[in-house]
Each structure stands twice: as C-alpha cells, then as structure tokens.
Short mmCIF file of C-alpha atoms and ligand atoms in Angstrom, two decimals:
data_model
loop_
_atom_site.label_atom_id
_atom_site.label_comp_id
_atom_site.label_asym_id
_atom_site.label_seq_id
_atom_site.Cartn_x
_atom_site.Cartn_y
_atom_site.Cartn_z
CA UNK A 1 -14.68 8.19 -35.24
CA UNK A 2 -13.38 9.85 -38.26
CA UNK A 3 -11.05 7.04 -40.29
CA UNK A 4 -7.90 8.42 -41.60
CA UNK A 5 -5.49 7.78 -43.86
CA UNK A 6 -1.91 8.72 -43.22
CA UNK A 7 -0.12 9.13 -47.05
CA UNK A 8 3.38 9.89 -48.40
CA UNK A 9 5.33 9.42 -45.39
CA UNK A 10 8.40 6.87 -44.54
CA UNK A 11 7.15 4.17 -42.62
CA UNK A 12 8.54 2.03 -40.33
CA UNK A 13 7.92 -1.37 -41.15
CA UNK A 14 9.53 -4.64 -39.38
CA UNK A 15 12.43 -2.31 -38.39
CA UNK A 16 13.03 -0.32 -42.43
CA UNK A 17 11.01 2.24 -44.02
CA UNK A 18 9.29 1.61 -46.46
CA UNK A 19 6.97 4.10 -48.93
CA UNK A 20 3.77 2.80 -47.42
CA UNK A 21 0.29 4.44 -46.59
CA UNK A 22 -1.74 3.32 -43.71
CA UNK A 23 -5.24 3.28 -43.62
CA UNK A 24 -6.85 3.74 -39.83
CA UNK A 25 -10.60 3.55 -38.99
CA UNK A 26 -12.17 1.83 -35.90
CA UNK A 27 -9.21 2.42 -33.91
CA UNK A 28 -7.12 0.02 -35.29
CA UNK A 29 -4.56 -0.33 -38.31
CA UNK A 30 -6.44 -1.77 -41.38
CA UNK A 31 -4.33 -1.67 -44.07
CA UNK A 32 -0.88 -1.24 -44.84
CA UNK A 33 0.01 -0.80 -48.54
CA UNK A 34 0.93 1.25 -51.86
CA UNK A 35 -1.22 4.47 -51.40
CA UNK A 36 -3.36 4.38 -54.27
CA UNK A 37 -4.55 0.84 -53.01
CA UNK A 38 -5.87 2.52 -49.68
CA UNK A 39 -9.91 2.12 -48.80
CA UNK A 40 -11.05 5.87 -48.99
CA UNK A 41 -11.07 7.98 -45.74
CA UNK A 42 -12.46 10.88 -43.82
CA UNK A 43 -9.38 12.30 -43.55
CA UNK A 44 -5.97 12.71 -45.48
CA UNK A 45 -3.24 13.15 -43.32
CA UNK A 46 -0.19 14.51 -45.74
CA UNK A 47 3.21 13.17 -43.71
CA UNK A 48 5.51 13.93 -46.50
CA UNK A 49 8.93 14.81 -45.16
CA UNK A 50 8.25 12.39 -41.55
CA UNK A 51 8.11 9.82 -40.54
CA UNK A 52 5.73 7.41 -39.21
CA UNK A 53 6.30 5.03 -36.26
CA UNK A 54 4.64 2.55 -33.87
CA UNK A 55 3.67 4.70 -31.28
CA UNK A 56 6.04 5.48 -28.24
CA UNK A 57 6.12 3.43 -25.18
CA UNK A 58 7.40 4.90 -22.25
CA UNK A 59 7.30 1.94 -19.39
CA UNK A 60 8.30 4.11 -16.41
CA UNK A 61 6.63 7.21 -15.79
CA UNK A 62 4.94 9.06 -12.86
CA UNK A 63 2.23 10.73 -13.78
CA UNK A 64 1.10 11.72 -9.78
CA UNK A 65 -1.98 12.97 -9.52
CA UNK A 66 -4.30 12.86 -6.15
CA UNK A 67 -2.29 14.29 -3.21
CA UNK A 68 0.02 15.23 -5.62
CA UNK A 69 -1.50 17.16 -8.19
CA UNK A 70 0.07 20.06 -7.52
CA UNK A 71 3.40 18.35 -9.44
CA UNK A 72 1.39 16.99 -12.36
CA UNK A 73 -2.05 15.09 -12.91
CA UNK A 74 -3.36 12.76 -15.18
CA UNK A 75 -4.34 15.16 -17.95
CA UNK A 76 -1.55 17.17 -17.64
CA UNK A 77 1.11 14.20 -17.82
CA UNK A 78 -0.85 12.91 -20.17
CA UNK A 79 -0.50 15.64 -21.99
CA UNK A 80 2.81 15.60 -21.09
CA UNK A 81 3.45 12.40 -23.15
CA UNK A 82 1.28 12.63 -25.92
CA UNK A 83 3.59 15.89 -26.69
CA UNK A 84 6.38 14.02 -26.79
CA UNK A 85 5.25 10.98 -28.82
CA UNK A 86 3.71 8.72 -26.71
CA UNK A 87 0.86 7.05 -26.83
CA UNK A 88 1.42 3.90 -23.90
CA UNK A 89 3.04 5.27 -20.46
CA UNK A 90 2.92 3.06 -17.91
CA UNK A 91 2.60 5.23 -14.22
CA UNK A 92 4.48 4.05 -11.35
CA UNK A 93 2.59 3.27 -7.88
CA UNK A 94 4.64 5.21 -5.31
CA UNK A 95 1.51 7.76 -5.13
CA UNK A 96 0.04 9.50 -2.49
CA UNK A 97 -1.76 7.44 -1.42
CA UNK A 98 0.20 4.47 -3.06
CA UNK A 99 -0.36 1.75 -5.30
CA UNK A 100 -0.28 -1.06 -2.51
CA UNK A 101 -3.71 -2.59 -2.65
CA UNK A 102 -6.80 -3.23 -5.17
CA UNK A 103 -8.84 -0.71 -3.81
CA UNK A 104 -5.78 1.72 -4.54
CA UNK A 105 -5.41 0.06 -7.99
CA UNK A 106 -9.26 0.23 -8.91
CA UNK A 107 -9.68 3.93 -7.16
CA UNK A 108 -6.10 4.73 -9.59
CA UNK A 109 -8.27 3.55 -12.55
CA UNK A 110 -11.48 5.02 -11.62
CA UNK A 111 -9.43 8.43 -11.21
CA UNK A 112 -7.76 8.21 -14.86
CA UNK A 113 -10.75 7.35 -16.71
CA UNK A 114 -11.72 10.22 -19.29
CA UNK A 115 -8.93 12.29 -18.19
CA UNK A 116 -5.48 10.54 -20.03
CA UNK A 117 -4.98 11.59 -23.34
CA UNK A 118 -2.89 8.37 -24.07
CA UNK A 119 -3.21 4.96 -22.91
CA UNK A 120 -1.94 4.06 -19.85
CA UNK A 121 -1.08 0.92 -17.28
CA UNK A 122 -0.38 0.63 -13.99
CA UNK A 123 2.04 -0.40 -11.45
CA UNK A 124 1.28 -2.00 -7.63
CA UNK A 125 4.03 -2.17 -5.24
CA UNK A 126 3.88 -4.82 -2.22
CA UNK A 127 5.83 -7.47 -0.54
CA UNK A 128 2.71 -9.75 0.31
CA UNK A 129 2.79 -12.80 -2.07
CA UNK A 130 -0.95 -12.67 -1.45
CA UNK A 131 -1.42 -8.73 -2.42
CA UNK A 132 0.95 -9.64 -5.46
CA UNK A 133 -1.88 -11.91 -6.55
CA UNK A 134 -4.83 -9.41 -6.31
CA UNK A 135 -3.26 -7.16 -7.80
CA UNK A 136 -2.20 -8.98 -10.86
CA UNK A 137 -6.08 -10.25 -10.84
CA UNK A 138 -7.38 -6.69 -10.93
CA UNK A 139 -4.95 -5.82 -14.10
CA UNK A 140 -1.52 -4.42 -12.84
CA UNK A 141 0.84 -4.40 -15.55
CA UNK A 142 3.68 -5.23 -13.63
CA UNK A 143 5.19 -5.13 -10.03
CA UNK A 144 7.65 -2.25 -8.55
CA UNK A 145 10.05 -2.82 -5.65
CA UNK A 146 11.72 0.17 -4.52
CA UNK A 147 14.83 -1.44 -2.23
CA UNK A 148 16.35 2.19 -1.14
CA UNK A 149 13.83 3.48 0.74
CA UNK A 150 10.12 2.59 1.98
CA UNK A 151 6.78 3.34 0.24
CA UNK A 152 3.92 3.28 2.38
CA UNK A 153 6.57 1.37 5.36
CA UNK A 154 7.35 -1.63 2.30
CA UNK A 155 10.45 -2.53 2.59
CA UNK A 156 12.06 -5.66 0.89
CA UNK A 157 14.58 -7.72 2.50
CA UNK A 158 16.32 -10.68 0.25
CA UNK A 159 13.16 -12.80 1.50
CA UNK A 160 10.41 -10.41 0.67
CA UNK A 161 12.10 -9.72 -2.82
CA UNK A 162 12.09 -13.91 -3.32
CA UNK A 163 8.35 -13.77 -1.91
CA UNK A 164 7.70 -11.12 -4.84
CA UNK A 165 9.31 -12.60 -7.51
CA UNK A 166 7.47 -16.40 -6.53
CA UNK A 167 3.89 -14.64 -6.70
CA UNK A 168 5.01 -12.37 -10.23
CA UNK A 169 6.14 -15.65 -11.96
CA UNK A 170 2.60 -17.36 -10.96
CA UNK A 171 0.68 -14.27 -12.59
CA UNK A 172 3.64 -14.11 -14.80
CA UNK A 173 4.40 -10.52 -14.28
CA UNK A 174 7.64 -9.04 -14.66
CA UNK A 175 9.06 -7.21 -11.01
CA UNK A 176 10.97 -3.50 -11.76
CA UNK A 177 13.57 -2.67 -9.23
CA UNK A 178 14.77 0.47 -8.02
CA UNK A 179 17.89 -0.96 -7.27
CA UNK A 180 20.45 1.34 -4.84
CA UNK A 181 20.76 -0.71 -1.36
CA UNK A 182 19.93 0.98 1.34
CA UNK A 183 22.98 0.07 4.01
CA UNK A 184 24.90 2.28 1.29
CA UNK A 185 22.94 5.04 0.71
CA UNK A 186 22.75 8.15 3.22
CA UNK A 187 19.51 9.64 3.39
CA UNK A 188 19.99 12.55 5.60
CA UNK A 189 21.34 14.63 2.38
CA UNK A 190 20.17 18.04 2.34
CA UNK A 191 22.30 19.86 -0.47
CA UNK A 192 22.60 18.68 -4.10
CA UNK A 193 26.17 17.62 -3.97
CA UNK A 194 25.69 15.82 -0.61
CA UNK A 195 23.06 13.82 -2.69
CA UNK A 196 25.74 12.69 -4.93
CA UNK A 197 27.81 11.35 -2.53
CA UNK A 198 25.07 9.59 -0.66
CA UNK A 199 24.44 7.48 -3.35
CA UNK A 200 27.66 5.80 -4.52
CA UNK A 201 27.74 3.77 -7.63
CA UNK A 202 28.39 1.08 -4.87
CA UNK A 203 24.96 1.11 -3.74
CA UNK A 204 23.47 0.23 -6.97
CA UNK A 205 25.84 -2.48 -8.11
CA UNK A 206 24.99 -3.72 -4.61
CA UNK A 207 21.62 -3.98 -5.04
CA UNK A 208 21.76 -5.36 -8.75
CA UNK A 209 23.66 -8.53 -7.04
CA UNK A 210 21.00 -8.68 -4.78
CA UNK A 211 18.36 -9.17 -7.12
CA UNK A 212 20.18 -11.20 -9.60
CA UNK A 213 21.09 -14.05 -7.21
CA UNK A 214 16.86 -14.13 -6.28
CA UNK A 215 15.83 -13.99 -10.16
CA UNK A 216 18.78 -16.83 -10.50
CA UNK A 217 17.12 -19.10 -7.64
CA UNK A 218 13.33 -18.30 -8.41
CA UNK A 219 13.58 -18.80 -12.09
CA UNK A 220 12.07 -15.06 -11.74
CA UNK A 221 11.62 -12.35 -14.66
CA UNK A 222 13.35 -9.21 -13.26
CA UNK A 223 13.91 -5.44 -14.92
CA UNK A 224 16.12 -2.83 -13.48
CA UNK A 225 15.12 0.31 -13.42
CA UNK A 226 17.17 3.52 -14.73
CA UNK A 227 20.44 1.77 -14.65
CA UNK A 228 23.33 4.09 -13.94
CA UNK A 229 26.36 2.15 -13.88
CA UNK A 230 29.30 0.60 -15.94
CA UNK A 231 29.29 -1.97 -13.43
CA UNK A 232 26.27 -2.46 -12.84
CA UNK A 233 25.48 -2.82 -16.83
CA UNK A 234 28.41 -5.47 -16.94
CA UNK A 235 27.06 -7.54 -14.33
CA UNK A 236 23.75 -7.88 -16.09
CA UNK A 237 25.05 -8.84 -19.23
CA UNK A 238 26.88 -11.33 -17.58
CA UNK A 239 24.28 -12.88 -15.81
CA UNK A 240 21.56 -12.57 -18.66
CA UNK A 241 24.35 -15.01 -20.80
CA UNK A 242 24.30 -17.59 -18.45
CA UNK A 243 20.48 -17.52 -18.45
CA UNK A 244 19.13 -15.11 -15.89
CA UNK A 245 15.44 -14.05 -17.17
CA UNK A 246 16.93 -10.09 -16.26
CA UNK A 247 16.52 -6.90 -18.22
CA UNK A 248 16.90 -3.03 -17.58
CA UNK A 249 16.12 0.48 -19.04
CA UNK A 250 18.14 3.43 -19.84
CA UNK A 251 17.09 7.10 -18.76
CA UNK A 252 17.97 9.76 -21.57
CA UNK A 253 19.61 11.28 -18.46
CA UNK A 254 22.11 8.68 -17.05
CA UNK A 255 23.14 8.36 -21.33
CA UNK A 256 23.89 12.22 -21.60
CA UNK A 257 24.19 14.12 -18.50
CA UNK A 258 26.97 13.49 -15.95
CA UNK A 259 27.73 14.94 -12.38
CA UNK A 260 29.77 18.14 -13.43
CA UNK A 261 26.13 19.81 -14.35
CA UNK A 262 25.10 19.14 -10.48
CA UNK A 263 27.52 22.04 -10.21
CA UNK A 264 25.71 24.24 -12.43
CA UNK A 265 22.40 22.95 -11.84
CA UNK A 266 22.35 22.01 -8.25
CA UNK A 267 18.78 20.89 -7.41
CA UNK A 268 17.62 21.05 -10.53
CA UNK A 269 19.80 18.16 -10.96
CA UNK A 270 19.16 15.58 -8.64
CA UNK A 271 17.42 12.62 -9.47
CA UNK A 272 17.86 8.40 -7.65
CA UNK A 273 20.03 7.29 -9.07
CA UNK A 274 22.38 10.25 -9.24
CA UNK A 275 24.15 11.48 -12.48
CA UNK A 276 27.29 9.86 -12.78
CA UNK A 277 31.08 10.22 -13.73
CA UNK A 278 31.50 10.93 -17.54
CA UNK A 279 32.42 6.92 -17.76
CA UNK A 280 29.24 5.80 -16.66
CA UNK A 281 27.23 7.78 -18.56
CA UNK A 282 29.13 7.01 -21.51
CA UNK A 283 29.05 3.14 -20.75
CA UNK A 284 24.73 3.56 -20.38
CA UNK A 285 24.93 5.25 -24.08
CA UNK A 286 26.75 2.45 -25.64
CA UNK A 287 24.87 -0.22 -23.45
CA UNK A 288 21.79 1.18 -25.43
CA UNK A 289 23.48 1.56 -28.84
CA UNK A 290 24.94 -1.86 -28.51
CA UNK A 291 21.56 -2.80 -27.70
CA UNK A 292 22.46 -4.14 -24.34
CA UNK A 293 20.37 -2.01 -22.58
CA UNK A 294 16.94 -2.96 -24.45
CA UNK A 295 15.05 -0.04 -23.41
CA UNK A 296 14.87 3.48 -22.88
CA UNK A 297 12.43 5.04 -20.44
CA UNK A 298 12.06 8.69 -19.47
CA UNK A 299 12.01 8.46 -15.48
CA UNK A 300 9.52 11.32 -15.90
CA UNK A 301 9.20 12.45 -12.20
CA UNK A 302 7.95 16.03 -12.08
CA UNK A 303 7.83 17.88 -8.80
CA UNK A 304 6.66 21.63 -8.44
CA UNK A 305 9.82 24.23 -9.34
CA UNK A 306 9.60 24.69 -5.38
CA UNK A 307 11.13 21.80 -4.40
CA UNK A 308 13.96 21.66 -6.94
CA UNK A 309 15.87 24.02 -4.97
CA UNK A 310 18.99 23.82 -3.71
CA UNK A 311 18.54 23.04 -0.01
CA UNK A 312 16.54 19.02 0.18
CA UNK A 313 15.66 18.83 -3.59
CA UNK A 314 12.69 16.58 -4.14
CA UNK A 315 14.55 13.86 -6.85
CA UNK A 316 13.85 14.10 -10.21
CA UNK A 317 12.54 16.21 -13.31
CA UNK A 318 10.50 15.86 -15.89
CA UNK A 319 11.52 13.95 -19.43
CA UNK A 320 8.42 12.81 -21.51
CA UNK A 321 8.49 16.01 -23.65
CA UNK A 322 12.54 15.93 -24.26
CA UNK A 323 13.21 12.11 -24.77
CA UNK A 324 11.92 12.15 -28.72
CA UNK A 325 14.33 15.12 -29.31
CA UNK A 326 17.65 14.00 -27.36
CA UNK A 327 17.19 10.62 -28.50
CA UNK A 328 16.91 11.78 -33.04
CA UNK A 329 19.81 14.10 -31.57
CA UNK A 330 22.02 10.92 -31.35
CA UNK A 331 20.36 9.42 -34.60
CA UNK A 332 20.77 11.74 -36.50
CA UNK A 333 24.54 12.28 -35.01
CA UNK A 334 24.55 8.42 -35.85
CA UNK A 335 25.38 7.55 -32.26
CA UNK A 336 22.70 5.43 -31.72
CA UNK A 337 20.94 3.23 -35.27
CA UNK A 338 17.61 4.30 -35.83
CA UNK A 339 16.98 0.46 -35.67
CA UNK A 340 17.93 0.27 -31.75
CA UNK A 341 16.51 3.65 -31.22
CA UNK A 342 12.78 3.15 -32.12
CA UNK A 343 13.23 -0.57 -31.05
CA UNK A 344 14.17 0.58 -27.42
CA UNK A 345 10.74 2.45 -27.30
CA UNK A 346 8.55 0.87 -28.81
CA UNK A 347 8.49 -3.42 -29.78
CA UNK A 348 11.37 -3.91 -26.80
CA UNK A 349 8.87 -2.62 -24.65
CA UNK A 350 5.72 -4.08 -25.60
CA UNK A 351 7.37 -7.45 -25.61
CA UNK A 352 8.92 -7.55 -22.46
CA UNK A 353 5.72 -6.05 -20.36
CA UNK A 354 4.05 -7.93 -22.72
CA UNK A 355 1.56 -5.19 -24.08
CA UNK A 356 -0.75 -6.71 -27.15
CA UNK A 357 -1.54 -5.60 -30.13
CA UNK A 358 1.31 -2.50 -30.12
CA UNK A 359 4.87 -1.58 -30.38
CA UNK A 360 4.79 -2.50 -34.31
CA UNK A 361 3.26 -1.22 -37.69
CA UNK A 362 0.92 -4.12 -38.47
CA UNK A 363 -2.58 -4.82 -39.75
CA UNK A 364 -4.71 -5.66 -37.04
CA UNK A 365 -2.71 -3.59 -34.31
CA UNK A 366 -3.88 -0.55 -32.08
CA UNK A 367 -3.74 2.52 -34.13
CA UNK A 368 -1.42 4.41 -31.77
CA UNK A 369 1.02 6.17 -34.11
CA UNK A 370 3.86 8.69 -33.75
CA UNK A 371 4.91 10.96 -36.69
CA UNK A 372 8.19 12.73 -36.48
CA UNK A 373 9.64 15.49 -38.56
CA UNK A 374 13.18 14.20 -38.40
CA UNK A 375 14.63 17.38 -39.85
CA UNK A 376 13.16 19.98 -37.48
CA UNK A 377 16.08 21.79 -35.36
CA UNK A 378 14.87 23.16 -31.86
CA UNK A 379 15.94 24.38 -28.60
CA UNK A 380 14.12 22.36 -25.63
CA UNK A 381 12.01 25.45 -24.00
CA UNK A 382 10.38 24.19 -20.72
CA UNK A 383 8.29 27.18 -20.89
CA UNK A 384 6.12 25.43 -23.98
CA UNK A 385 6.13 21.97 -21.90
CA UNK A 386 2.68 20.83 -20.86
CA UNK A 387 3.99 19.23 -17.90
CA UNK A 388 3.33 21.22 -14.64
CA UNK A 389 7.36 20.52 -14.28
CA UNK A 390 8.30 23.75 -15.87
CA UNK A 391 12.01 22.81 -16.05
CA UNK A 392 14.43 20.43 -17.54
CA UNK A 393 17.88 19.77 -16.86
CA UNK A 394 18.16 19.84 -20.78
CA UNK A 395 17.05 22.98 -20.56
CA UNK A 396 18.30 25.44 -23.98
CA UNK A 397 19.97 22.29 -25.68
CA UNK A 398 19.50 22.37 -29.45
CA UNK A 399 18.42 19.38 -30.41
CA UNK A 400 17.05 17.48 -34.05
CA UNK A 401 13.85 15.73 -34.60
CA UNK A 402 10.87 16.83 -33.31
CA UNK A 403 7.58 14.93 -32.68
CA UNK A 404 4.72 16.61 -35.40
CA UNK A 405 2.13 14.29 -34.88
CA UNK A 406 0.41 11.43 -32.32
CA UNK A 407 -2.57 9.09 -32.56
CA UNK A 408 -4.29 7.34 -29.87
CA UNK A 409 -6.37 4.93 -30.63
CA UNK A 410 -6.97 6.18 -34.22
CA UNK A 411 -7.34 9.24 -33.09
CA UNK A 412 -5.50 12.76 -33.88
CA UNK A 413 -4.95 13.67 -30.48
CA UNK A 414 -1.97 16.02 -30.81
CA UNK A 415 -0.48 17.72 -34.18
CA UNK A 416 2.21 20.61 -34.40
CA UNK A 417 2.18 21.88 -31.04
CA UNK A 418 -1.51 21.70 -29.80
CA UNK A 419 -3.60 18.87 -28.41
CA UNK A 420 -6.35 18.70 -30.70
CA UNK A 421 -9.18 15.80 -29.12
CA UNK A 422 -10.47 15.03 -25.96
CA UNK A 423 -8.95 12.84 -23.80
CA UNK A 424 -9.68 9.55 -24.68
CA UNK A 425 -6.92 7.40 -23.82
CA UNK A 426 -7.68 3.56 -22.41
CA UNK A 427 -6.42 1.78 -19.96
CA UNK A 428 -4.17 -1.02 -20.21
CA UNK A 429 -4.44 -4.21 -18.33
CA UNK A 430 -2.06 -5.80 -17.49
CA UNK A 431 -2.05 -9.81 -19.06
CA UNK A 432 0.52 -12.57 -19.34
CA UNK A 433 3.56 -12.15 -19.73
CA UNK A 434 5.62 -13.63 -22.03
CA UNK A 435 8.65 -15.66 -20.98
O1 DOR B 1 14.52 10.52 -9.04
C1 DOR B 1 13.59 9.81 -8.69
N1 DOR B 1 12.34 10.30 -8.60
N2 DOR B 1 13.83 8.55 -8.37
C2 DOR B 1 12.88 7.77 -7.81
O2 DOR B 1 13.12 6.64 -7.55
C3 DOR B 1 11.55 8.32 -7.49
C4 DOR B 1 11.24 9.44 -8.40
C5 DOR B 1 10.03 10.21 -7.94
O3 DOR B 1 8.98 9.59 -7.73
O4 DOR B 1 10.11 11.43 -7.82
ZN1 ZN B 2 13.45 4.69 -9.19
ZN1 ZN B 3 10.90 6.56 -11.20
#
C-alpha cells in the first residue's frame, strides 16, 4: 500500500484546525505534525484550500443488497457513501432475508466481503434474549427494534423490548429504536398524504415513553432512531437529566424538509417517520445545533424510482451522497458550529456505538479520512449519484461544501468525482460498549 502524505490543508484536530500535515502508511495515521517534519511518502496529496476531517460515520444506513439488489447493493451503497464522505456506515438488518439470526449475520458478512468500498458494521434485530447473545458473540454492532411494524413476524411488546435491552446490557450493546407505536399508526395508507396522517406525531412520542420507562427500569443503553418531534426531543432531554442512559439521531431530512413538499413531491416524499410541521423540523435543527441531538445519520433507504410513486410509496430515499452538502450548507450559513457539525458525524458516533480507533485525528487511529472543499457551490444532481436511488427529495437545491476527497483505510478510494481503488473496505465488529 502506497503511504501518503496529506500537506497544506486545515486540519481538524481535538475539535480546531490546525496547519498540520498527516503522514499515512500501513493503514493507519502515523504522524501528525508541522509538514516539513513529515517521514517521506509515496504520495503527496496537495489539500490546500480543504479541509481534512476524521472520516464520516454514518450509524444508520441500508445498504440492501440480496433480494433487494435491485434498490441498491453493497458496492453500489458503498459507493454511495464513500461519495459522500464516509468511510464507517453501519447497515441496518431489516433485509430480505433479515438480520435475525447468526447464520443471517455471518452469510451478511460473507456477502460484503471484497465488495464495500468503506468499512462497514452490522445490525441484528430479534426479541430472543438468547438470539441477542449470539448475535453480539458473532460481532453485531448493535441491536435494532423496529416497534411500528414486524420484520420477519418480530414484534416487541413492553416485555420483549425489556427482554432486549437485559441481553444488550450483558453484551453491552446499545438497542436503536424505530420508535412510532403501532396502536397509532394506520398502515393501510395508499397515497402520500394519507401516509402523513397515518403517522401522527402522537405515535412517536408514544413510543419514545415506551422505551424510556424500560431503559429507566433495566438500567438499559437506548438510541432513537430519526427523531421527528418537538415533543418527542423534549422528553428525551428530560429523561437523559435525570439519568436515563438514552440518546437519538437526527436525519438531514426531519432538520430541513417539512410536510408542505409532500404536496409537491408526493411519493417521492414519504419516508417513517413522516416529514413534519415547520415546528418540528425546526425544533430537530436546533436539537442538533444545541447539541441535544448528538448525532446526525442519513436514514439512507433507497428503493427503485418505481416504487416512489404516488399510489403505496415504498418509504424512504436515498441521503448518503447529500448529507455532506446540506449539512456545510448550514455551516457555512452559521446555523449549525462546525464544532457540533463534524462532532455529530464523526467522535459522537464512534463513542456511543463504541467504534475503536476512529471518529478523531490521532496518531495511532484508522486512516479513514474525509477532505472537503468547503468553498465549492453545487446543485445536488441525482443523476451523478452512485446510488441506484436516482432521486432525492433535495433534488436541484444549491448547496456549499462539497466532499473532494475520502480514504479508507489509508487508502485513496474516491477523489473529485470518481472512485479511484478497489473495494477494500473492512468490516467492523461490533465490541464493548462503553457506558
Ligand atoms: O423510511 C423508512 N425507510 N423508514 C424505515 O423505518 C425503513 C426504511 C426502509 O428500510 O426503507
Ligand atoms: Zn426507522
Ligand atoms: Zn432506517
């Protein structure tokens, strides 16, 4: 492997930048200091005018594949997220077939091998204490429970979400709710706007209380997915004072879209949770810019342009290759601090999954690195997207900041547009995690 060394860019450093070089070889970080103390390298890598992070984490994407290739596969999600800065994505487990066993888990990782372009970790989804176990034996990074509707006939009543949480605090994994409860949702929907009104704020907020009077009994460490709602966000933070081990993410959708655009947009649109009011969405964007809302997550969940029509609309769309953009948008418009920005993507994550050795620029870590061209004005074009979604409810927004540059690994896997190596991505095991 060639080593490289990445000069004359700003670098973010224990949450500044600083005028730093970084010297890569082996795959990992080896030095980090003035550039003409640098060990010489194969290659120079000129990043004047960028900047240089810790590489992206995106901790809730679905990257498909098997049954459903035909709405994205491993390469081309991969792809996907290495396009939009990422280097860790970890790919949630409601597959086909799902991620409900270790012989799903172990086929999943058999399947990915030498065909992810960054590194990626996997999800199981159960209510069997005992399945909860093997699974966390055989290296899932962290347990989903979808409570609105059934995966594979799972479904979690208060009990089997206390079972859960028991057997993720013994293997010390964290459990990731889709919280909407199902006695409030209609699922019978057929139309886009229907949709909306089938899943009421109510339904989440439900849900949410749900979980956080289990995580308060069990001691448990909990995460909410894609949180949509003012109330929802206020109940958390009220809880998490008083000592509840609870987190949740932020979609760049449910911070800048809101349900007028279903209007416009109609399937295109729909995603669980639904786009909200203008005051929820606006209460999601200053959860995460009050850093409330530690982490932001793309909910990339691509499904062929077929099935975002108008009548049933599959939910979802995809968001790895528009997140980087939409989220420098707001730094740039000073909405959000650089500081809580990168934070929310890259150490917030790898501290609460509890993924080593990245999320930070330091000696010693995984060379996984994201250069940005801050600057760089563009329109978001899903026709240059490497995701088989070809769409984006962003779709002709000018955004500013652009991703130029991402290593995997300490390698140069994609650079101004093209993916330039081989997929070589790893795997990531799941491992303790940190309470
Ligand atoms: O919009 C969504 N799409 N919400 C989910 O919970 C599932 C996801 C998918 O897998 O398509
Ligand atoms: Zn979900
Ligand atoms: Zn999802």
């Amino acid at each position: 492997m060639r080593s490289i060394n990445i000069v004359n860019g700003k670098v973010w450093i224990s949450s500044k930048f600083a005028d730093a070089g970084i010297s890569i070889s082996n795959g990992m970080i080896q030095k980090i200091a003035k550039e003409y103390r640098l060990p010489d390298a194969d290659v120079k890598f000129d990043a004047r005018g960028k900047m240089v992070f810790p590489g992206f984490i995106d901790v809730h994407t679905h990257l498909r594949d098997a049954e459903y290739s035909y709405k994205e596969d491993f390469a081309s999600g991969t792809s996907a997220a290495v396009a939009g800065g990422f280097t860790t994505v970890l790919d949630m487990p409601n597959t086909s077939p799902p991620i409900t066993s270790v012989k799903a888990l172990r086929n999943r990782i058999q399947t990915a091998k030498g065909r992810i372009y960054c590194d990626v970790g996997f999800y199981g989804t159960t209510n069997n204490p005992s399945i909860a176990t093997e699974l966390a034996e055989a290296g899932c990074i962290a347990f989903k429970a979808y409570l609105h509707k059934a995966i594979d006939s799972i479904i979690f009543d208060s009990e089997k979400i206390e079972n859960l949480m028991v057997a993720a605090k013994k293997t010390r994994r964290l459990v990731c709710f889709h919280a909407e409860d199902p006695a409030l949702i209609n699922k019978n929907t057929r139309t886009a706007e229907e949709h909306l009104q089938a899943h009421p704020a109510k339904a989440e907020v439900s849900a949410i209380e749900q979980v956080i009077k289990i995580a308060s009994k069990t001691q448990g460490k909990v995460h909410i997915c894609h949180l949509s709602t003012r109330e929802g966000l206020k109940l958390i933070n009220e809880v998490r004072k008083l000592g509840t081990n609870i987190s949740c993410e932020a979609t760049p959708h449910h911070m800048l879209l809101n349900s007028a655009i279903i209007d416009e947009l109609g399937g295109m649109a729909v995603v669980e949770p639904p786009l909200r009011p203008p005051a929820d969405s606006a209460a999601i964007l200053e959860g995460v810019s009050a850093g409330l809302i530690p982490i932001i997550a793309t909910d990339h969940a691509p499904h062929a342009l077929k099935e975002k029509g108008n009548q049933n609309p599959r939910p979802g769309f995809p968001q790895l290759e528009t997140l980087a953009g939409l989220l420098f948008t707001l730094v740039n418009q000073e909405r959000i601090s650089v500081k809580r920005a990168i934070a929310a993507i890259t150490e917030n994550p790898a501290s609460r999954f509890n993924l080593s050795r990245i999320g930070a620029m330091k000696e010693g870590f995984k060379a996984n690195i994201t250069i940005l061209d801050p600057k760089k004005s563009w329109k978001i074009d899903s026709g240059t997207f490497y995701t088989k979604a070809k769409y984006s409810p962003f779709e002709g927004r000018s955004v500013r900041g652009k991703v130029f540059a991402t290593i995997v690994g300490g390698e140069l896997v994609y650079e101004n547009g093209e993916i330039i190596s081989k997929p070589k991505g790893d795997i990531v095991y799941g491992s303790e995690v940190r309470s």
